[in-house]
Amino acid sequence: MQDQVNLGALLDAMRGNPPLVQCITNFVAMNIAANVMLAAGASPAMVHAEEEAGEFAAISGALTVNIGTLSPGWLAGMLAAVRSANHAGKPWVLDPVAHYATAFRRKAVAQLLELRPTIIRGNASEIIALTGGNSRGQGVDSRDPVEMAEDSARQLASRHGCVVAVTGATDFVTDGHKAQRVEGGSPLMPRITALGCSLTCLVGAFAATAPGNPFDATVAALAVFAVAGEQAGAAADGPGSFSWRFLDVLATLDAETLTAKARVVLA
């Protein structure tokens, strides 16, 4: 186990000064992502219009960008927000949902990568494809195991000077030099729509809390999800009961429990 005390301290710090996080996410994810953020202790704002996205990014603690339900107008808002966040020195997180599926998505994610995300969070298929590898992804679903994407994640982090998180049964986080794995969660989690998108938003909340340490911020967010998912899954009868139990566990999870239950190991 590593840095468990720090994980608890980051959770307390995030809740002690709840960050305003601009979450440009998809239509499917908006409601669950907002509820996850509120339960965890952060303040979400689903602001995406080009006319205000840039202005709002400047006053937010962090920005998250998810291309799940992409359109030209939303892309314009994303680019405006990212440029503003960069100008203001605010961290931002890229979630390249199914970026390999269409030419429009490929062009959009290339534009976003040029603007140097602080953190990239994706499933194994998305991360493999970002480095030009052949993934087995289909739509938003990953068909590659996390371990197959670890080398791609290291390459991506080194190439773009960012932290990369590959999430799945066991998560992998790297900045191109150091790396850690986060164990936990529940097999029910992939059966709940937009939980991964919600995790991206929570990564943004921790990045706002520790803007100088995006690696630890990412690990902390993933550890919170892993511990909450494991506890909710142990009591759930299926996806429906898991959903509300997961929100309840997020809301009641404290630093002591996170420290005791998180399973973070060197990779």
mmCIF file of N, CA, C and O in Angstrom, residues 169-217:
data_model
loop_
_atom_site.group_PDB
_atom_site.id
_atom_site.type_symbol
_atom_site.label_atom_id
_atom_site.label_comp_id
_atom_site.label_asym_id
_atom_site.label_seq_id
_atom_site.Cartn_x
_atom_site.Cartn_y
_atom_site.Cartn_z
ATOM 1 N N ALA A 169 -11.047 -3.156 -14.575
ATOM 2 C CA ALA A 169 -11.124 -4.003 -13.391
ATOM 3 C C ALA A 169 -10.085 -3.602 -12.347
ATOM 4 O O ALA A 169 -10.366 -3.567 -11.143
ATOM 5 N N THR A 170 -8.875 -3.319 -12.786
ATOM 6 C CA THR A 170 -7.833 -2.708 -11.961
ATOM 7 C C THR A 170 -7.298 -1.516 -12.735
ATOM 8 O O THR A 170 -6.860 -1.646 -13.871
ATOM 9 N N ASP A 171 -7.359 -0.343 -12.124
ATOM 10 C CA ASP A 171 -6.959 0.884 -12.810
ATOM 11 C C ASP A 171 -5.444 1.027 -12.838
ATOM 12 O O ASP A 171 -4.731 0.530 -11.959
ATOM 13 N N PHE A 172 -4.958 1.744 -13.838
ATOM 14 C CA PHE A 172 -3.523 1.995 -13.998
ATOM 15 C C PHE A 172 -3.328 3.483 -14.225
ATOM 16 O O PHE A 172 -3.996 4.084 -15.071
ATOM 17 N N VAL A 173 -2.410 4.084 -13.474
ATOM 18 C CA VAL A 173 -2.143 5.523 -13.574
ATOM 19 C C VAL A 173 -0.648 5.730 -13.764
ATOM 20 O O VAL A 173 0.164 5.139 -13.039
ATOM 21 N N THR A 174 -0.279 6.591 -14.717
ATOM 22 C CA THR A 174 1.136 6.865 -14.956
ATOM 23 C C THR A 174 1.327 8.303 -15.423
ATOM 24 O O THR A 174 0.424 8.898 -16.023
ATOM 25 N N ASP A 175 2.500 8.844 -15.129
ATOM 26 C CA ASP A 175 2.893 10.129 -15.703
ATOM 27 C C ASP A 175 4.042 9.942 -16.688
ATOM 28 O O ASP A 175 4.698 10.899 -17.087
ATOM 29 N N GLY A 176 4.283 8.703 -17.080
ATOM 30 C CA GLY A 176 5.379 8.376 -17.979
ATOM 31 C C GLY A 176 6.631 7.950 -17.256
ATOM 32 O O GLY A 176 7.539 7.370 -17.863
ATOM 33 N N HIS A 177 6.700 8.211 -15.967
ATOM 34 C CA HIS A 177 7.842 7.816 -15.143
ATOM 35 C C HIS A 177 7.385 6.854 -14.049
ATOM 36 O O HIS A 177 7.711 5.676 -14.082
ATOM 37 N N LYS A 178 6.618 7.362 -13.114
ATOM 38 C CA LYS A 178 6.089 6.484 -12.074
ATOM 39 C C LYS A 178 4.703 5.984 -12.475
ATOM 40 O O LYS A 178 4.045 6.560 -13.348
ATOM 41 N N ALA A 179 4.269 4.896 -11.816
ATOM 42 C CA ALA A 179 2.962 4.318 -12.131
ATOM 43 C C ALA A 179 2.416 3.599 -10.908
ATOM 44 O O ALA A 179 3.180 3.063 -10.091
ATOM 45 N N GLN A 180 1.107 3.588 -10.771
ATOM 46 C CA GLN A 180 0.439 2.872 -9.699
ATOM 47 C C GLN A 180 -0.812 2.199 -10.239
ATOM 48 O O GLN A 180 -1.386 2.623 -11.250
ATOM 49 N N ARG A 181 -1.217 1.140 -9.555
ATOM 50 C CA ARG A 181 -2.474 0.468 -9.852
ATOM 51 C C ARG A 181 -3.425 0.658 -8.684
ATOM 52 O O ARG A 181 -3.000 0.650 -7.523
ATOM 53 N N VAL A 182 -4.690 0.790 -9.003
ATOM 54 C CA VAL A 182 -5.738 0.954 -7.994
ATOM 55 C C VAL A 182 -6.707 -0.211 -8.146
ATOM 56 O O VAL A 182 -7.348 -0.372 -9.193
ATOM 57 N N GLU A 183 -6.794 -1.010 -7.108
ATOM 58 C CA GLU A 183 -7.653 -2.197 -7.128
ATOM 59 C C GLU A 183 -8.955 -1.916 -6.383
ATOM 60 O O GLU A 183 -9.016 -1.051 -5.514
ATOM 61 N N GLY A 184 -9.991 -2.667 -6.722
ATOM 62 C CA GLY A 184 -11.265 -2.513 -6.028
ATOM 63 C C GLY A 184 -12.415 -2.418 -7.001
ATOM 64 O O GLY A 184 -12.356 -2.937 -8.123
ATOM 65 N N GLY A 185 -13.464 -1.726 -6.599
ATOM 66 C CA GLY A 185 -14.630 -1.588 -7.453
ATOM 67 C C GLY A 185 -15.547 -2.799 -7.394
ATOM 68 O O GLY A 185 -15.449 -3.639 -6.505
ATOM 69 N N SER A 186 -16.426 -2.902 -8.367
ATOM 70 C CA SER A 186 -17.422 -3.972 -8.418
ATOM 71 C C SER A 186 -17.698 -4.355 -9.863
ATOM 72 O O SER A 186 -17.693 -3.482 -10.751
ATOM 73 N N PRO A 187 -17.969 -5.636 -10.126
ATOM 74 C CA PRO A 187 -18.351 -6.050 -11.482
ATOM 75 C C PRO A 187 -19.639 -5.393 -11.973
ATOM 76 O O PRO A 187 -19.929 -5.414 -13.177
ATOM 77 N N LEU A 188 -20.412 -4.821 -11.046
ATOM 78 C CA LEU A 188 -21.648 -4.151 -11.445
ATOM 79 C C LEU A 188 -21.386 -2.783 -12.066
ATOM 80 O O LEU A 188 -22.244 -2.246 -12.770
ATOM 81 N N MET A 189 -20.232 -2.217 -11.840
ATOM 82 C CA MET A 189 -19.987 -0.845 -12.285
ATOM 83 C C MET A 189 -20.090 -0.675 -13.802
ATOM 84 O O MET A 189 -20.665 0.316 -14.272
ATOM 85 N N PRO A 190 -19.576 -1.594 -14.619
ATOM 86 C CA PRO A 190 -19.734 -1.429 -16.073
ATOM 87 C C PRO A 190 -21.180 -1.549 -16.552
ATOM 88 O O PRO A 190 -21.476 -1.220 -17.708
ATOM 89 N N ARG A 191 -22.071 -1.995 -15.683
ATOM 90 C CA ARG A 191 -23.470 -2.152 -16.065
ATOM 91 C C ARG A 191 -24.305 -0.915 -15.725
ATOM 92 O O ARG A 191 -25.521 -0.901 -15.925
ATOM 93 N N ILE A 192 -23.643 0.127 -15.200
ATOM 94 C CA ILE A 192 -24.301 1.392 -14.900
ATOM 95 C C ILE A 192 -23.802 2.419 -15.906
ATOM 96 O O ILE A 192 -22.606 2.700 -15.975
ATOM 97 N N THR A 193 -24.703 2.992 -16.683
ATOM 98 C CA THR A 193 -24.269 3.928 -17.704
ATOM 99 C C THR A 193 -23.601 5.160 -17.098
ATOM 100 O O THR A 193 -24.008 5.662 -16.048
ATOM 101 N N ALA A 194 -22.526 5.599 -17.744
ATOM 102 C CA ALA A 194 -21.855 6.878 -17.462
ATOM 103 C C ALA A 194 -21.101 6.932 -16.144
ATOM 104 O O ALA A 194 -20.707 8.014 -15.722
ATOM 105 N N LEU A 195 -20.847 5.802 -15.512
ATOM 106 C CA LEU A 195 -20.024 5.876 -14.301
ATOM 107 C C LEU A 195 -18.597 6.291 -14.639
ATOM 108 O O LEU A 195 -17.963 7.034 -13.887
ATOM 109 N N GLY A 196 -18.073 5.813 -15.768
ATOM 110 C CA GLY A 196 -16.735 6.235 -16.166
ATOM 111 C C GLY A 196 -16.679 7.727 -16.455
ATOM 112 O O GLY A 196 -15.727 8.415 -16.073
ATOM 113 N N CYS A 197 -17.718 8.241 -17.103
ATOM 114 C CA CYS A 197 -17.791 9.680 -17.362
ATOM 115 C C CYS A 197 -17.847 10.453 -16.053
ATOM 116 O O CYS A 197 -17.240 11.525 -15.918
ATOM 117 N N SER A 198 -18.566 9.914 -15.083
ATOM 118 C CA SER A 198 -18.658 10.549 -13.772
ATOM 119 C C SER A 198 -17.309 10.543 -13.070
ATOM 120 O O SER A 198 -16.944 11.505 -12.385
ATOM 121 N N LEU A 199 -16.566 9.465 -13.254
ATOM 122 C CA LEU A 199 -15.229 9.387 -12.667
ATOM 123 C C LEU A 199 -14.326 10.468 -13.236
ATOM 124 O O LEU A 199 -13.534 11.075 -12.510
ATOM 125 N N THR A 200 -14.434 10.728 -14.527
ATOM 126 C CA THR A 200 -13.647 11.807 -15.129
ATOM 127 C C THR A 200 -13.920 13.130 -14.420
ATOM 128 O O THR A 200 -12.994 13.900 -14.133
ATOM 129 N N CYS A 201 -15.182 13.411 -14.131
ATOM 130 C CA CYS A 201 -15.530 14.645 -13.427
ATOM 131 C C CYS A 201 -14.924 14.665 -12.031
ATOM 132 O O CYS A 201 -14.424 15.706 -11.574
ATOM 133 N N LEU A 202 -14.935 13.523 -11.342
ATOM 134 C CA LEU A 202 -14.356 13.476 -9.997
ATOM 135 C C LEU A 202 -12.840 13.654 -10.046
ATOM 136 O O LEU A 202 -12.254 14.274 -9.158
ATOM 137 N N VAL A 203 -12.201 13.125 -11.088
ATOM 138 C CA VAL A 203 -10.768 13.384 -11.271
ATOM 139 C C VAL A 203 -10.531 14.886 -11.356
ATOM 140 O O VAL A 203 -9.578 15.430 -10.778
ATOM 141 N N GLY A 204 -11.417 15.590 -12.061
ATOM 142 C CA GLY A 204 -11.304 17.036 -12.144
ATOM 143 C C GLY A 204 -11.411 17.704 -10.784
ATOM 144 O O GLY A 204 -10.692 18.673 -10.500
ATOM 145 N N ALA A 205 -12.297 17.196 -9.927
ATOM 146 C CA ALA A 205 -12.452 17.774 -8.593
ATOM 147 C C ALA A 205 -11.178 17.643 -7.778
ATOM 148 O O ALA A 205 -10.740 18.595 -7.107
ATOM 149 N N PHE A 206 -10.554 16.482 -7.831
ATOM 150 C CA PHE A 206 -9.310 16.286 -7.089
ATOM 151 C C PHE A 206 -8.167 17.070 -7.727
ATOM 152 O O PHE A 206 -7.277 17.562 -7.023
ATOM 153 N N ALA A 207 -8.185 17.206 -9.048
ATOM 154 C CA ALA A 207 -7.160 18.005 -9.708
ATOM 155 C C ALA A 207 -7.265 19.469 -9.299
ATOM 156 O O ALA A 207 -6.247 20.169 -9.169
ATOM 157 N N ALA A 208 -8.489 19.958 -9.098
ATOM 158 C CA ALA A 208 -8.677 21.328 -8.624
ATOM 159 C C ALA A 208 -8.158 21.486 -7.203
ATOM 160 O O ALA A 208 -7.640 22.547 -6.831
ATOM 161 N N THR A 209 -8.278 20.436 -6.404
ATOM 162 C CA THR A 209 -7.817 20.477 -5.021
ATOM 163 C C THR A 209 -6.303 20.423 -4.931
ATOM 164 O O THR A 209 -5.696 21.065 -4.065
ATOM 165 N N ALA A 210 -5.677 19.658 -5.813
ATOM 166 C CA ALA A 210 -4.211 19.518 -5.817
ATOM 167 C C ALA A 210 -3.679 19.816 -7.210
ATOM 168 O O ALA A 210 -3.163 18.922 -7.894
ATOM 169 N N PRO A 211 -3.787 21.067 -7.672
ATOM 170 C CA PRO A 211 -3.413 21.385 -9.055
ATOM 171 C C PRO A 211 -1.935 21.164 -9.356
ATOM 172 O O PRO A 211 -1.563 20.981 -10.516
ATOM 173 N N GLY A 212 -1.106 21.159 -8.326
ATOM 174 C CA GLY A 212 0.318 20.932 -8.544
ATOM 175 C C GLY A 212 0.718 19.480 -8.530
ATOM 176 O O GLY A 212 1.895 19.152 -8.752
ATOM 177 N N ASN A 213 -0.238 18.593 -8.295
ATOM 178 C CA ASN A 213 0.075 17.174 -8.193
ATOM 179 C C ASN A 213 -1.021 16.347 -8.865
ATOM 180 O O ASN A 213 -1.782 15.650 -8.200
ATOM 181 N N PRO A 214 -1.110 16.414 -10.197
ATOM 182 C CA PRO A 214 -2.190 15.706 -10.884
ATOM 183 C C PRO A 214 -2.110 14.191 -10.759
ATOM 184 O O PRO A 214 -3.137 13.510 -10.851
ATOM 185 N N PHE A 215 -0.902 13.645 -10.552
ATOM 186 C CA PHE A 215 -0.794 12.193 -10.400
ATOM 187 C C PHE A 215 -1.518 11.745 -9.138
ATOM 188 O O PHE A 215 -2.371 10.849 -9.174
ATOM 189 N N ASP A 216 -1.188 12.348 -7.986
ATOM 190 C CA ASP A 216 -1.849 11.974 -6.742
ATOM 191 C C ASP A 216 -3.339 12.276 -6.790
ATOM 192 O O ASP A 216 -4.146 11.527 -6.233
ATOM 193 N N ALA A 217 -3.709 13.386 -7.440
ATOM 194 C CA ALA A 217 -5.117 13.730 -7.549
ATOM 195 C C ALA A 217 -5.881 12.648 -8.299
ATOM 196 O O ALA A 217 -6.986 12.249 -7.901
#
